[in-house]
XYZ file of C-alpha atoms in Angstrom:
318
model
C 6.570 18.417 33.750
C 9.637 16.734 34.605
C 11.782 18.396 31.991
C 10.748 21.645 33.708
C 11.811 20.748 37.002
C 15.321 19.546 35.876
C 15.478 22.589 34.081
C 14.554 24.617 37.376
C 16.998 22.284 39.222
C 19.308 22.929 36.713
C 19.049 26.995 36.443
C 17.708 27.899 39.618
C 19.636 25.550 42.199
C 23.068 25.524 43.031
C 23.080 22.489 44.881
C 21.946 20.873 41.855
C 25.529 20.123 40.552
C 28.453 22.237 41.823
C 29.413 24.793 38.995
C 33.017 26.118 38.365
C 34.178 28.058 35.448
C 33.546 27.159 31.691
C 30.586 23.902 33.417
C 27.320 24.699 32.521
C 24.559 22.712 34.466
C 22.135 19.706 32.567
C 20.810 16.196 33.220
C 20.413 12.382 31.761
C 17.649 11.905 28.946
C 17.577 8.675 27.926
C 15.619 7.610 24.208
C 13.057 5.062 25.465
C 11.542 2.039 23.977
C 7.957 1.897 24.158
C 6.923 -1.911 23.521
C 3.350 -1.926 21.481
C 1.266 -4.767 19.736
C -0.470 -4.153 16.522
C -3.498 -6.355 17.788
C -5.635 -5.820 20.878
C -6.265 -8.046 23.982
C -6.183 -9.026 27.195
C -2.728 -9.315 29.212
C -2.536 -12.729 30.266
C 1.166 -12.363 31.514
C 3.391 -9.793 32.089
C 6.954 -11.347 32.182
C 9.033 -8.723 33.339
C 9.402 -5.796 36.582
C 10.047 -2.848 36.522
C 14.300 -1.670 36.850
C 14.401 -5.862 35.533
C 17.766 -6.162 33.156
C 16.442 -7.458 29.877
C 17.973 -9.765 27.276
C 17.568 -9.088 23.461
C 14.886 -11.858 22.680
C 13.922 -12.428 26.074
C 9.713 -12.454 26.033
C 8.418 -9.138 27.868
C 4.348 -10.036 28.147
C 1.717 -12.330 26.298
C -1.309 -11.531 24.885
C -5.210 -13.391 24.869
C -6.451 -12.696 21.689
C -9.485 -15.000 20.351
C -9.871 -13.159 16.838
C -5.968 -13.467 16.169
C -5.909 -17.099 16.644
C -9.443 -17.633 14.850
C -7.606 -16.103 12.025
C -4.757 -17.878 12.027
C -6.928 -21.278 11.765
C -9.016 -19.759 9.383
C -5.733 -18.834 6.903
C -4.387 -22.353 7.515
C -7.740 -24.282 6.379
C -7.642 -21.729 3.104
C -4.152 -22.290 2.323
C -4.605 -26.242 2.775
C -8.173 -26.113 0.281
C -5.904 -24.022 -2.027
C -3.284 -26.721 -2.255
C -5.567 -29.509 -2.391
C -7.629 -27.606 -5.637
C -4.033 -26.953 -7.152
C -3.362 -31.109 -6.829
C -6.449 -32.347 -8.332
C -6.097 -30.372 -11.203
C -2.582 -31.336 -11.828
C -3.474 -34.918 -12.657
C -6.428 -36.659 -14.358
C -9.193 -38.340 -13.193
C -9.655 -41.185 -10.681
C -8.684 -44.803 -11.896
C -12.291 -46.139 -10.809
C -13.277 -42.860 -13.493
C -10.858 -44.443 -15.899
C -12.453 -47.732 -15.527
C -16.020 -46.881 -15.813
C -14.970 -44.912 -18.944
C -12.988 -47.498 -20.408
C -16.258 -49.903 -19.915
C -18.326 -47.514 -21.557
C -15.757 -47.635 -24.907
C -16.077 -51.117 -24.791
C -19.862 -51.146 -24.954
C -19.730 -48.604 -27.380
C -17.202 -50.124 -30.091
C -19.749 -53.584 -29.650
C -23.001 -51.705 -30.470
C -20.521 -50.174 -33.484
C -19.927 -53.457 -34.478
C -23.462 -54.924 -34.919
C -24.676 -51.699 -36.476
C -22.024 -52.306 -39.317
C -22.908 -55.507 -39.694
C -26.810 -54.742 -39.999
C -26.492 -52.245 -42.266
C -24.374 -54.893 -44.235
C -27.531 -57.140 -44.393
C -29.684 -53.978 -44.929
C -27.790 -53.274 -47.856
C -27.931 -56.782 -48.783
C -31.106 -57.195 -48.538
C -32.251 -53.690 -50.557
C -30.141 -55.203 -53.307
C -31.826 -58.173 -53.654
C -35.510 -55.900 -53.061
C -36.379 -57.334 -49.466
C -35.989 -54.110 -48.246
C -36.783 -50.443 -48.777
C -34.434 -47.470 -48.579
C -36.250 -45.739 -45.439
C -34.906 -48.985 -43.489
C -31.267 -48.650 -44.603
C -30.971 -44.997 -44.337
C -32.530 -45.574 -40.793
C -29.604 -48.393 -40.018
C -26.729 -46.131 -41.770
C -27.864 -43.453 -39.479
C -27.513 -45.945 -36.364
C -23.908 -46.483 -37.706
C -23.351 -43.062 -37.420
C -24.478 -42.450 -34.030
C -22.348 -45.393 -33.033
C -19.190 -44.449 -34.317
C -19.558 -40.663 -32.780
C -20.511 -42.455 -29.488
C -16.822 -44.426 -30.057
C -15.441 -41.285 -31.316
C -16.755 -39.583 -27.738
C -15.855 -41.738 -25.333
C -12.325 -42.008 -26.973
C -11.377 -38.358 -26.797
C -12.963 -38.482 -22.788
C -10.834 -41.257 -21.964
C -7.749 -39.377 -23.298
C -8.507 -36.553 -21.503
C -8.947 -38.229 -18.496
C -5.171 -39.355 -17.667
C -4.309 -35.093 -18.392
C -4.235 -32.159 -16.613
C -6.427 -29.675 -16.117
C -5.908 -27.076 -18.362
C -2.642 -24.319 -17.962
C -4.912 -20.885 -17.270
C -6.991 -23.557 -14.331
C -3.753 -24.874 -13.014
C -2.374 -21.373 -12.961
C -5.721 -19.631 -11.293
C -5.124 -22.221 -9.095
C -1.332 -21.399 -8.302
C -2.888 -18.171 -7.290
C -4.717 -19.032 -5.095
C -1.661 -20.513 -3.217
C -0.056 -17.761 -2.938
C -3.148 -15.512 -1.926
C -3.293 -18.044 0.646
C 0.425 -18.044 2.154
C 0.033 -14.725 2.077
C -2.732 -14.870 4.454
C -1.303 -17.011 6.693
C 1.939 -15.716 6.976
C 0.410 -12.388 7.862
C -1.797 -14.604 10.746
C 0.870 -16.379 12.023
C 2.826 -12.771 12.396
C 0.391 -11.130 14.102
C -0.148 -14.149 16.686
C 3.620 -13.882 17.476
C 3.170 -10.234 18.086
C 0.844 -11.318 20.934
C 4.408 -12.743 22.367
C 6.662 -9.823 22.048
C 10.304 -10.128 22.590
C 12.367 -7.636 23.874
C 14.163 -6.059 20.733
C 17.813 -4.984 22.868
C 18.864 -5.737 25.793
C 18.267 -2.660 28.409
C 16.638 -2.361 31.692
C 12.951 -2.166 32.211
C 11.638 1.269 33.235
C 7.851 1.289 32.989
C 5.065 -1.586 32.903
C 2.028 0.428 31.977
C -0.904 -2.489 32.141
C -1.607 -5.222 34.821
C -2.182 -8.628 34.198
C -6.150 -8.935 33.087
C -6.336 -5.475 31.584
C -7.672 -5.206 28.379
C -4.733 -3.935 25.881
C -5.448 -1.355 22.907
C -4.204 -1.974 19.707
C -0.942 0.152 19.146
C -0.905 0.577 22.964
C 2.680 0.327 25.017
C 2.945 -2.314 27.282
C 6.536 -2.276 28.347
C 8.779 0.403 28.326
C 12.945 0.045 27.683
C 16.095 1.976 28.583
C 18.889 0.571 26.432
C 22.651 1.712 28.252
C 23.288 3.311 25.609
C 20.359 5.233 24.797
C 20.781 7.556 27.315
C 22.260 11.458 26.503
C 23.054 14.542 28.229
C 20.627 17.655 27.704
C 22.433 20.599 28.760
C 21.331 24.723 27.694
C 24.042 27.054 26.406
C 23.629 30.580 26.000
C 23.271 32.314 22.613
C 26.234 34.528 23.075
C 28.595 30.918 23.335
C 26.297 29.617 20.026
C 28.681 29.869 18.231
C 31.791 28.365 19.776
C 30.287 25.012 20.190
C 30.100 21.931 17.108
C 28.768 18.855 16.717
C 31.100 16.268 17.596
C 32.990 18.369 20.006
C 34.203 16.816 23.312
C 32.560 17.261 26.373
C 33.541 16.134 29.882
C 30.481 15.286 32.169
C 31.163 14.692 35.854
C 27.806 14.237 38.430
C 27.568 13.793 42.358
C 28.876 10.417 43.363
C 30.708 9.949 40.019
C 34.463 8.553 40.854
C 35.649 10.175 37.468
C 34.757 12.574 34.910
C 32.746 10.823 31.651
C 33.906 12.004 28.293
C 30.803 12.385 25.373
C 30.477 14.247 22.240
C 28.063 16.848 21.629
C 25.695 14.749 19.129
C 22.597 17.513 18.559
C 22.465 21.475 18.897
C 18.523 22.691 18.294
C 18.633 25.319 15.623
C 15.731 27.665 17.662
C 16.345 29.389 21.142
C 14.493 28.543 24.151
C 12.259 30.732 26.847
C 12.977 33.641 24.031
C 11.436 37.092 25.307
C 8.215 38.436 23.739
C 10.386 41.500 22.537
C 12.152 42.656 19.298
C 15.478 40.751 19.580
C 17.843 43.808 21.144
C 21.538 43.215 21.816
C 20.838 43.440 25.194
C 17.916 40.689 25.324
C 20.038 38.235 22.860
C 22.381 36.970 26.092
C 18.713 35.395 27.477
C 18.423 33.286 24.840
C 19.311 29.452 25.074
C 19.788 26.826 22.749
C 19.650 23.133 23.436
C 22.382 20.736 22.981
C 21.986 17.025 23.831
C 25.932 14.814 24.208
C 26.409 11.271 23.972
C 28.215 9.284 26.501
C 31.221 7.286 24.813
C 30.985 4.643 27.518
C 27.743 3.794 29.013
C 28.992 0.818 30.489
C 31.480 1.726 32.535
C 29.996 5.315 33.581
C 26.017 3.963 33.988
C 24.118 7.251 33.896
C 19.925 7.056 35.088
C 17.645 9.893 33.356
C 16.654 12.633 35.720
C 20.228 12.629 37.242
C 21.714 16.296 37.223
C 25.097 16.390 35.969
C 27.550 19.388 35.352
C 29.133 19.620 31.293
C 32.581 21.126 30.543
C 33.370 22.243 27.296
C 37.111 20.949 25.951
C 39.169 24.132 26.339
C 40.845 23.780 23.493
C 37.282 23.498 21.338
C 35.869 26.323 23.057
């Protein structure tokens, strides 16, 4: 709607913006900022005013959101299980584990002892016919149990001061990084409940009141950089063609002490409020086409959106 009426002021009004030969009549547009969060909550504080001159990295507004920081704790207490996993398996066993297995070699190398040294005296004894050969086959079998028992406890023991294996250390390492992942994503999206302002530019539009419950995706704050601000001016189709892109303009405005040079940035490539009739010779002069200029100095000619100005065409580009 208010495009429309700055185009009526523009057209229809003279007192718009005084016009003299080869000035054709437009206003400021200005490229605006819209400040958003990707998460949804409640405004706790709203930082800024509106028409408020903004820093870049200044905060604008702060978010309440339970399920964001939930998450964030939740990330942190899986990325600090994933890197205790990933230790344990890098190293062997407890030392009270290594103990208690070394004890248990001990035992077993002594109970390997006396069964070599009864089956001595079996054997002994079946030579000299005081025993049978049920009772030494039954005490070379013990021998054999105790020296796989030895054998056992051995290859435990070695395996106890060594990693885990490579393919359990590496799942593990996975893990990890599944789990920074995570919480780098958690701590980003609670610092996007803290926006900060991305430029420095004045404040145009707060959209939300402290206690309001945001939308995700939803613009909270809305920016006007200096320099994001153009002029929008119409020219007619018959001059289409003696206007460029980067061609000079001179813009001049009630109240302004000088003239403000800018460059024509953008021409639209389709007409504007086009008749609904065959395109005659004598209907083509109705036709406009939209060009948009940039100011080359913001800064020292400040310009607001909405603000009719007049545009003059360089007469030696026309």
């Amino acid at each position: 709607m208010r495009k429309y009426i700055l185009l009526l002021c523009a057209f229809g009004l003279s007192a718009c913006q005084p016009k003299t030969e080869n000035t054709l009549p437009g206003y400021v547009e200005g490229d605006y900022v819209r400040i958003a969060t990707p998460v949804a909550g409640y405004l706790r504080e709203l930082a800024v005013t509106e028409g408020q001159q903004v820093q870049s990295g200044q905060p604008l507004f702060r978010l309440e959101s339970s399920e964001v920081s939930s998450n964030q704790q939740t990330a942190l207490a899986t990325l600090k299980k994933a890197q205790a996993q990933a230790a344990d398996l890098s190293k062997g066993k407890r030392s009270e584990e290594i103990t208690a297995l070394e004890a248990q070699l001990g035992a077993a190398q002594a109970a390997l002892r006396l069964s070599e040294q009864e089956l001595s005296r079996q054997q002994r004894l079946r030579q000299q016919g005081f025993s049978n050969q049920a009772t030494l086959d039954q005490t070379a079998s013990s021998r054999l149990q105790a020296q796989g028992k030895v054998r056992d406890l051995k290859a435990q023991l070695s395996l106890a001061s060594q990693a885990a294996r490579s393919d359990l250390r590496q799942a593990a390492q996975a893990d990890i990084t599944a789990a920074e992942a995570q919480t780098g994503h958690a701590d980003w999206l609670v610092a996007q409940t803290s926006p900060l302002s991305p430029v420095t530019a004045t404040v145009e539009e707060t959209l939300y009141l402290p206690g309001e419950w945001i939308p995700a995706g939803s613009p909270v704050v809305t920016l006007l950089a200096p320099d994001a601000v153009k002029i929008r001016f119409y020219i007619p189709e018959t001059a289409l063609a003696t206007i460029k892109t980067g061609q000079s303009v001179t813009i001049s405005c009630d109240g302004c002490k000088a003239t403000i040079p800018a460059r024509i940035s953008f021409i639209a490539s389709n007409a504007e409020y086009t008749p609904p009739v065959i395109y005659s010779k004598e209907n083509r002069a109705k036709l406009v086409f939209m060009v948009e200029a940039k100011p080359l100095d913001t800064h020292a000619f400040p310009l607001h959106p909405g603000q009719p100005v007049a545009v003059a065409l360089s007469p030696t580009e026309q």
